[in-house]
Structure formats: structure tokens, C-alpha cells
Amino acid sequence: METSQGYSLFFFHAYEKPLKLAEALSSRKMILFGKLKLHLLSQRKHLPRTGLQNQLSTSEAMLNSLQDLHPLPKIILEYRQVHKIKSTFVDGLLAYMKKGSISSTWNQTGTVTGRLSAKHPNIQGISKHPIQISKPRDFKGKEKETVTISPRALFVSSEGHTFLAADFSQIELRILAHLSGDPELLKLFQESEKDDVFSTLTSQWKEIPMERVTHMDREQTKKVVYSVVYGAGKERLAACLGVTVQEATHFLERFLKKYKKIKDFSQTVISQCHHAGYVTSILGRRRPLPRICAQDQKLRAQAERQAVNFVVQGSAADLCKLAMIRIFAAVATSPTLTARLVAQIHDELLFEVEDAQVPEFAALVRRMMESLQQVQTLELQLKVPLKVNLTVGRSWGHLAPL
DNA sequence: CTAAATTCC
DNA sequence: ACCAGGAATTTAG
């Protein structure tokens, strides 16, 4: 059939009866590559393809490259964005709602790193930032109407209660500073404890004053730092920064030169993993990585990145879980406090607490979380302080610093 | 770069 | 009508 044009026979074999042509053409690939043959019109030599079946891809990059040829690719991209948002944040949440509230299922043992995960719904994946969607412009109207959805603002505390969120700031970076002992990184946390670290880093290597650092700059820095730490290549970094591969390479060298011991730390973790076959988090949890010995270069490189990632991300997960159970214990034994944990989003704990108890509870949470810098019984003694951010509000989407 | 869940095809 | 795997979306460092 159409195999010569590069798409699979899946749609035909998946059904007992052959599909009618009209049904078959409802597939985007059928339209894009079958009917319109846009891939043949494209100037590019190597079009994006999927992994195993080597089909032509309908990825974002592909559709972008095709959008000058036909209006359809852009429409597909818009449709994807809008539909995803409606189905997960509107229809999806409504489907899980029981008596005006929803309750996720939490899996405490489901991830390789030791983080928690949630499903039905995945409350950890609910968009943080409001999403703007432009309505299809009607032919008469001149104003482009937009509707904004802020999914987290849908969650409101019950009467007489407020949400209190407590999160560790830059927990993984602090753990990395501790484990690597990198002097520059340690300095960043030990002396400038008042400032925001990612803003400081942004102003340092973009060579702009602190007050000119925008939220976008800060978010980009955050992404870049973690990418680089966990072993991103120059191509990935270039794409992330929106610069050329040369510039990205230069940036990478400069970063690893300034924070020299990060590389040493990675190498140590990798060689330990190679000898033992596993890596260990700060509280002694293990992750086996048998592929660290693989002959295949790609598989081995992946295992090496996973090893480094686990030691840091897994250690952060250890501390977050420890914070959680210690706060549980403190609340359980308190004669007065009645706060309850509503959600856990990795390094953030979200509580619901009686309005009158907010100050007392906030103090308790801060004390519990910061005290994890040293825990004698676990022989834990971090070289960096742990910083805790507290925010409060009636709506999850509009929490303000305490 | 590393972790996840969800939705659609 | 369902399954399976993949791609793309979001989240978190």
C-alpha cells in the first residue's frame, strides 16, 4: 500500500475490517503526507521521523517546517494546544470531582528516583502559569478575543481555612553544592542567602544588573543550569537558549570552568556506579544501573547521566519525604494543630490549615524543614543551609509570600 | 539533561 | 470496540 511513502499500515491492520477511505484520511498523517504530500514539497532533506517504526513525524518541529506550504499544520498545532488544555484542566478535572472536591491517588513507591507521583488526576502536572488561548477570530470581529485559564486557581481552600505552601528553594542545586563541595557553588548559598540564586547567576553570566533580570531570564537560567548539570550536549543547550551551537559550546565551557568540581563530582559518581553497578542517594537509597557497563555508547552514556541525576534528584526526594513525615509527626502529637497535607509537588508541600493557626503552623513547618540541614540520627550534615519559602492564600493559584 | 501522568492517534 | 506503543503536552529539579 502506501509504505513506499513512509507511513505504516497500522490503521489498516488494527481493525478487523478494512477502513473506508474517508475514515483512513481522518488521520493527520494521511492528510499531510498522503493527500497533500507536503513532505515532498518540503525543501528539507532529512525530515523528522519517529523512533522504531521510522514513520514521518507530526512533531512540532515538523509542523513548523511545513507551515509555509499549507495552512493545515498551524491549525493542527493550535488544535493540539487547545484540546489538551480543555480535556485535562476542564473536562478532566470535572470528571474526577466528587462532592465539590477531588482527591488524587498517590503512589509512594512508583518512581525510580524516590519522588512521589500522583494520578487521577495528576495534581503535580497541573499548569502553574495561566494559559492564554486566542479564540478563532470571527469574520466580523476585529478584536482578537482571548480566554485565559489558570488551572491552579480552580483549587480553593475550604471555609475558614487557608492554603499554606512550603517549598525548599533550589533544593537540587544545594544538594549538588554539598555533594560536590564546589567552592563557587557553596559560596553562592553560604553568603548570599537573602538573594535569589538564579537571579544572581543570571546577572553574573549575562553581565546585567540584578534589577534588570526578568522572570523569563530567571526561568531560562534555571533550565540551563539543570540541563548542564545533568549532562546536556551543546545541541540541546543551543536549542534551549535559542543561540548557535558555537555560542552554546562556549557557554558550556565557561560554566564548567567556573563550577569546576561539578565535573569531578559527575566523574566520581560514574566511576562508583561502574564498580558497584548502582548509585546511592544521600540517605542510602540505591538505584541499580546495569547498563553502566553496556557496550553500546548511547546506552552507557544514558546510564551515566541517570546515575548523576539520581544521586541529586534522589537525595532531594529523600529530604522532601523526610520533611513530610516529620511535619506529620509534629502535627499528630500537637495538642492544638489540625493542619492537613493536601498535595506534594516534589519540593513543595501544600497544606490546608485553619485561618487562626497559620502563624503557629508556618513557624513549625519552617523549623522542621530548615532543621534537616543536620539530622544526627541519620548522620546527615549539609554544608549548605536549607532555604524554605512559605506562601499562603485561599486559592492555590494566587499564593502570596507570608 | 533527568524524573513523572495524561491524552490522542 | 479494545489494545499497544509512541509522540506531544504539562509538571518538577
XYZ file of C-alpha atoms (C1' of nucleotides) in Angstrom:
424
model
C 0.000 0.000 0.000
C 1.414 3.366 0.987
C 4.539 2.003 2.581
C 6.689 3.490 -0.119
C 5.587 6.906 1.050
C 6.715 6.190 4.567
C 3.711 5.621 6.797
C 2.778 2.381 8.457
C -0.072 0.014 7.821
C -1.231 0.306 11.392
C -4.580 1.829 10.660
C -5.448 -0.964 8.348
C -4.228 -3.875 10.403
C -5.579 -2.613 13.690
C -9.120 -3.145 12.594
C -10.803 -6.350 11.555
C -12.458 -4.797 8.572
C -10.581 -2.519 6.192
C -11.401 1.101 6.745
C -13.192 3.174 4.237
C -11.069 5.783 2.543
C -12.810 8.654 4.307
C -12.043 7.151 7.702
C -8.456 6.468 6.815
C -7.977 10.050 5.743
C -9.069 11.296 9.136
C -5.543 10.512 10.258
C -3.367 13.576 10.197
C -0.568 11.716 8.545
C -2.859 10.553 5.808
C -3.855 14.128 5.108
C -0.439 15.725 5.482
C 1.685 13.177 3.750
C -0.854 11.067 1.888
C -3.230 13.536 0.361
C -1.338 16.790 0.316
C 2.128 15.225 0.056
C 3.634 18.140 1.900
C 6.755 16.172 2.736
C 7.550 16.001 -0.979
C 7.136 19.744 -1.320
C 9.404 20.465 1.606
C 12.917 21.669 0.850
C 14.473 19.803 3.745
C 16.454 16.669 3.050
C 16.093 14.927 6.388
C 12.594 15.131 7.776
C 11.912 14.250 11.396
C 10.954 10.619 11.854
C 9.652 8.565 14.724
C 11.835 6.105 16.555
C 11.102 2.472 15.924
C 8.691 2.419 13.041
C 10.507 5.233 11.266
C 7.330 6.960 10.291
C 7.143 10.551 9.199
C 6.649 12.607 12.322
C 3.959 15.153 13.029
C 6.062 16.756 15.733
C 6.078 20.452 16.433
C 9.320 20.931 14.543
C 7.901 19.116 11.546
C 4.662 21.061 11.501
C 6.553 24.328 11.863
C 8.722 23.492 8.913
C 5.640 22.698 6.886
C 3.539 25.674 7.801
C 4.621 27.858 4.896
C 3.355 25.249 2.498
C -0.202 24.943 3.726
C -2.452 26.402 6.467
C -3.238 22.993 7.940
C -0.090 22.373 10.027
C -0.623 25.569 12.017
C -4.237 24.620 12.642
C -3.150 21.223 13.936
C -0.716 22.847 16.351
C -3.384 25.227 17.653
C -5.847 22.387 17.987
C -3.398 20.299 19.995
C -2.749 23.076 22.486
C -6.387 23.987 22.998
C -7.636 20.440 23.144
C -5.024 19.282 25.618
C -5.928 22.117 27.960
C -9.664 21.609 27.740
C -9.526 17.849 28.147
C -7.167 17.835 31.099
C -7.995 21.011 33.021
C -11.705 21.373 32.348
C -13.306 18.075 31.380
C -10.613 16.072 33.102
C -10.881 17.763 36.478
C -14.691 17.796 36.363
C -14.671 14.054 35.738
C -12.704 13.431 38.924
C -14.721 15.811 41.062
C -16.742 14.191 43.846
C -18.945 16.353 46.046
C -17.109 19.504 45.055
C -13.585 18.250 45.601
C -11.061 15.970 44.007
C -8.680 13.512 45.599
C -5.679 12.140 43.740
C -4.230 8.681 44.179
C -0.696 8.920 45.490
C 1.974 6.375 44.711
C 4.841 6.434 47.150
C 6.888 3.684 45.564
C 6.313 4.209 41.876
C 9.323 6.209 40.719
C 12.950 5.256 40.299
C 14.185 8.422 41.982
C 12.047 8.115 45.104
C 9.823 11.017 44.259
C 6.066 10.669 44.788
C 3.704 10.539 41.875
C 0.005 11.279 41.632
C -2.726 10.186 39.264
C -6.477 10.622 38.678
C -5.775 13.468 38.316
C -2.043 14.127 38.235
C -2.105 17.107 40.519
C 1.644 17.557 40.157
C 1.214 18.234 36.455
C -1.428 20.917 36.662
C -0.219 24.052 34.923
C 1.384 26.588 37.166
C 1.127 29.567 34.874
C -2.106 30.826 33.361
C -2.653 29.800 29.772
C -3.878 32.228 27.154
C -5.878 30.857 24.275
C -6.952 33.029 21.368
C -10.427 32.227 20.158
C -10.951 31.681 16.447
C -11.448 35.185 15.146
C -14.896 35.622 13.719
C -15.032 37.237 10.314
C -16.739 40.444 11.526
C -14.852 40.967 14.780
C -11.654 42.979 14.763
C -10.672 42.397 18.405
C -8.815 39.130 18.906
C -10.596 37.600 21.840
C -8.567 35.623 24.298
C -9.649 33.398 27.126
C -7.208 32.705 29.935
C -7.259 29.614 32.101
C -5.337 29.398 35.355
C -5.865 25.792 36.414
C -4.369 26.121 39.885
C -6.741 28.957 40.708
C -9.576 26.435 40.486
C -8.414 24.921 43.763
C -9.700 26.861 46.733
C -9.343 26.087 50.422
C -12.439 25.235 52.430
C -14.328 27.804 54.512
C -12.286 29.194 57.385
C -9.086 27.590 56.112
C -6.168 28.766 54.029
C -3.594 27.026 51.917
C -0.020 27.163 53.088
C 2.677 26.067 50.671
C 6.197 25.341 51.842
C 8.974 24.646 49.379
C 12.717 24.182 49.511
C 14.345 26.713 47.242
C 16.911 25.352 44.813
C 16.997 22.067 46.692
C 18.823 20.096 43.998
C 21.394 22.805 43.421
C 22.078 22.991 47.163
C 22.498 19.226 47.324
C 24.834 19.403 44.375
C 26.844 22.096 46.155
C 27.047 19.872 49.243
C 27.958 16.668 47.417
C 30.435 18.223 45.013
C 31.925 20.628 47.511
C 32.388 23.108 44.687
C 33.673 26.314 46.316
C 31.904 28.702 43.929
C 28.612 26.913 44.366
C 28.986 26.729 48.147
C 29.789 30.418 48.266
C 26.607 31.160 46.357
C 24.491 29.615 49.111
C 26.527 30.468 52.161
C 26.947 34.198 51.771
C 24.158 35.464 49.527
C 21.405 33.667 51.365
C 18.999 36.540 51.084
C 19.117 36.847 47.309
C 17.576 34.550 44.782
C 20.289 32.298 43.424
C 19.016 32.006 39.872
C 18.720 35.772 39.596
C 22.287 36.097 40.873
C 23.518 33.526 38.385
C 21.634 35.259 35.558
C 23.129 38.655 36.329
C 26.588 37.105 36.629
C 26.895 35.447 33.257
C 24.617 37.711 31.287
C 26.544 40.598 32.811
C 23.456 42.635 33.554
C 22.487 44.226 36.884
C 20.244 42.232 39.226
C 17.278 44.547 38.791
C 17.298 44.064 35.026
C 16.858 40.307 35.372
C 13.379 39.396 34.195
C 11.274 36.430 35.211
C 11.915 34.905 31.796
C 15.693 35.282 32.221
C 15.472 33.567 35.570
C 13.409 30.662 34.226
C 15.855 30.229 31.356
C 18.826 30.220 33.705
C 17.131 27.594 35.837
C 16.557 25.374 32.831
C 20.087 25.858 31.563
C 21.732 25.162 34.896
C 19.929 21.893 35.402
C 20.428 20.866 31.788
C 24.151 21.446 32.019
C 24.489 19.795 35.413
C 22.778 16.642 34.192
C 24.891 16.418 31.079
C 23.102 18.209 28.263
C 25.013 18.342 24.995
C 25.788 21.528 23.119
C 22.973 20.982 20.619
C 20.361 20.608 23.316
C 21.681 23.654 25.095
C 21.675 25.716 21.910
C 18.046 24.821 21.324
C 17.214 25.684 24.912
C 18.908 29.073 24.753
C 17.952 29.891 21.200
C 21.537 30.504 20.158
C 24.016 28.885 17.776
C 25.835 25.680 18.640
C 29.132 27.602 18.810
C 27.754 30.024 21.359
C 26.289 27.161 23.358
C 29.626 25.352 23.352
C 31.358 28.475 24.582
C 28.770 28.908 27.296
C 29.151 25.274 28.355
C 32.924 25.595 28.683
C 32.617 28.789 30.668
C 30.104 27.225 33.046
C 32.087 24.057 33.693
C 35.227 26.091 34.176
C 33.658 28.325 36.776
C 31.991 25.472 38.646
C 34.867 23.122 38.135
C 34.066 20.496 40.733
C 30.690 19.675 39.225
C 32.531 17.745 36.553
C 34.652 15.990 39.179
C 31.539 15.055 41.102
C 29.923 13.568 37.995
C 33.035 11.565 37.219
C 33.202 10.219 40.759
C 29.564 9.150 40.688
C 30.012 7.479 37.316
C 33.092 5.536 38.294
C 31.491 4.429 41.564
C 28.463 3.273 39.625
C 30.697 1.415 37.216
C 32.319 -0.529 40.045
C 29.223 -1.196 42.145
C 26.531 -1.392 39.473
C 24.366 1.036 41.432
C 24.368 4.551 42.881
C 23.295 5.731 46.315
C 21.301 8.733 47.493
C 22.241 10.850 50.485
C 20.160 8.672 52.831
C 21.449 5.434 51.338
C 18.705 4.556 48.873
C 20.032 2.710 45.831
C 19.302 2.745 42.155
C 20.729 -0.149 40.149
C 22.029 0.846 36.718
C 23.248 -2.308 34.981
C 23.633 -0.513 31.654
C 26.534 1.460 33.070
C 28.611 -1.409 31.630
C 26.854 -1.563 28.258
C 28.960 -1.797 25.129
C 26.568 0.486 23.284
C 27.884 4.016 23.695
C 24.440 5.614 23.757
C 23.053 3.284 26.392
C 26.091 3.702 28.573
C 26.060 7.495 28.263
C 22.401 7.499 29.232
C 23.090 5.358 32.296
C 25.869 7.749 33.271
C 23.512 10.727 33.160
C 20.907 8.753 35.092
C 23.495 7.942 37.733
C 24.365 11.589 38.291
C 20.716 12.610 38.149
C 19.667 10.014 40.689
C 22.227 10.989 43.273
C 20.999 14.575 43.217
C 17.298 14.222 42.425
C 17.005 11.131 44.620
C 18.698 12.867 47.527
C 16.320 15.799 47.152
C 13.440 13.326 47.229
C 14.839 11.832 50.429
C 14.836 15.227 52.113
C 11.366 16.140 50.876
C 9.898 12.889 52.180
C 11.702 13.290 55.473
C 10.323 16.808 55.826
C 6.870 15.479 55.115
C 6.878 12.741 57.747
C 8.462 14.959 60.369
C 5.744 17.543 59.901
C 3.158 14.752 60.061
C 4.613 13.582 63.334
C 4.733 17.068 64.789
C 1.133 17.787 63.851
C -0.032 14.391 65.112
C 1.495 14.982 68.532
C 0.470 18.619 68.771
C -2.412 19.268 71.154
C -3.668 22.199 69.092
C -2.693 21.999 65.417
C -5.085 20.439 62.906
C -3.354 21.142 59.583
C -3.512 18.541 56.848
C -1.400 17.850 53.794
C -3.319 18.496 50.606
C -0.671 17.814 47.983
C 3.025 17.334 47.422
C 4.580 18.729 44.297
C 8.122 17.384 44.575
C 9.898 20.015 46.641
C 6.685 21.736 47.681
C 4.256 20.725 50.394
C 0.748 22.152 50.213
C -1.236 22.235 53.453
C -4.684 23.362 54.454
C -4.817 24.944 57.873
C -7.364 26.800 59.998
C -7.037 30.546 59.480
C -6.202 31.190 63.124
C -3.446 28.573 63.166
C -1.497 29.887 60.180
C 1.287 31.681 62.109
C 1.894 28.819 64.510
C 1.836 26.220 61.772
C 4.082 28.266 59.477
C 6.687 28.527 62.216
C 6.540 24.785 62.787
C 6.924 23.951 59.108
C 9.844 26.312 58.662
C 11.609 24.915 61.709
C 11.049 21.323 60.603
C 12.289 21.876 57.081
C 15.298 24.006 57.916
C 16.374 21.604 60.649
C 17.003 18.962 58.025
C 20.371 20.578 57.390
C 21.610 18.349 60.157
C 19.984 15.168 61.426
C 22.238 13.399 63.909
C 20.450 10.063 63.863
C 20.919 9.854 60.100
C 24.426 11.247 60.131
C 23.236 13.998 57.859
C 25.142 17.248 57.904
C 24.809 19.508 54.897
C 27.453 22.108 54.086
C 24.744 24.494 52.905
C 21.719 25.902 54.702
C 18.274 24.860 53.507
C 16.102 27.765 52.469
C 12.329 27.489 52.811
C 9.743 29.637 51.042
C 6.335 29.951 52.618
C 3.295 31.225 50.741
C -0.347 31.451 51.760
C -3.749 32.124 50.216
C -7.287 30.910 49.683
C -6.550 29.853 46.108
C -3.725 27.581 45.008
C -3.248 29.813 42.002
C -2.743 33.004 43.991
C -0.453 32.293 46.889
C 1.494 35.240 48.326
C 4.648 35.219 50.466
C 3.978 35.018 54.156
C 19.810 16.651 30.722
C 16.666 13.624 34.490
C 12.138 12.381 36.642
C 6.704 11.746 36.182
C 0.972 11.447 34.048
C -2.283 12.284 30.543
C -4.259 12.496 26.094
C -4.681 11.376 21.290
C -3.569 8.571 17.251
C -14.738 -1.917 20.406
C -10.250 -2.510 22.520
C -5.104 -2.803 22.850
C -0.222 -1.178 22.444
C 3.238 1.937 21.885
C 4.693 6.500 20.583
C 4.508 11.408 20.372
C 3.404 15.567 22.404
C 1.776 18.146 26.239
C 2.306 19.559 31.097
C 4.994 19.357 35.745
C 9.289 19.112 38.885
C 14.606 19.860 39.685
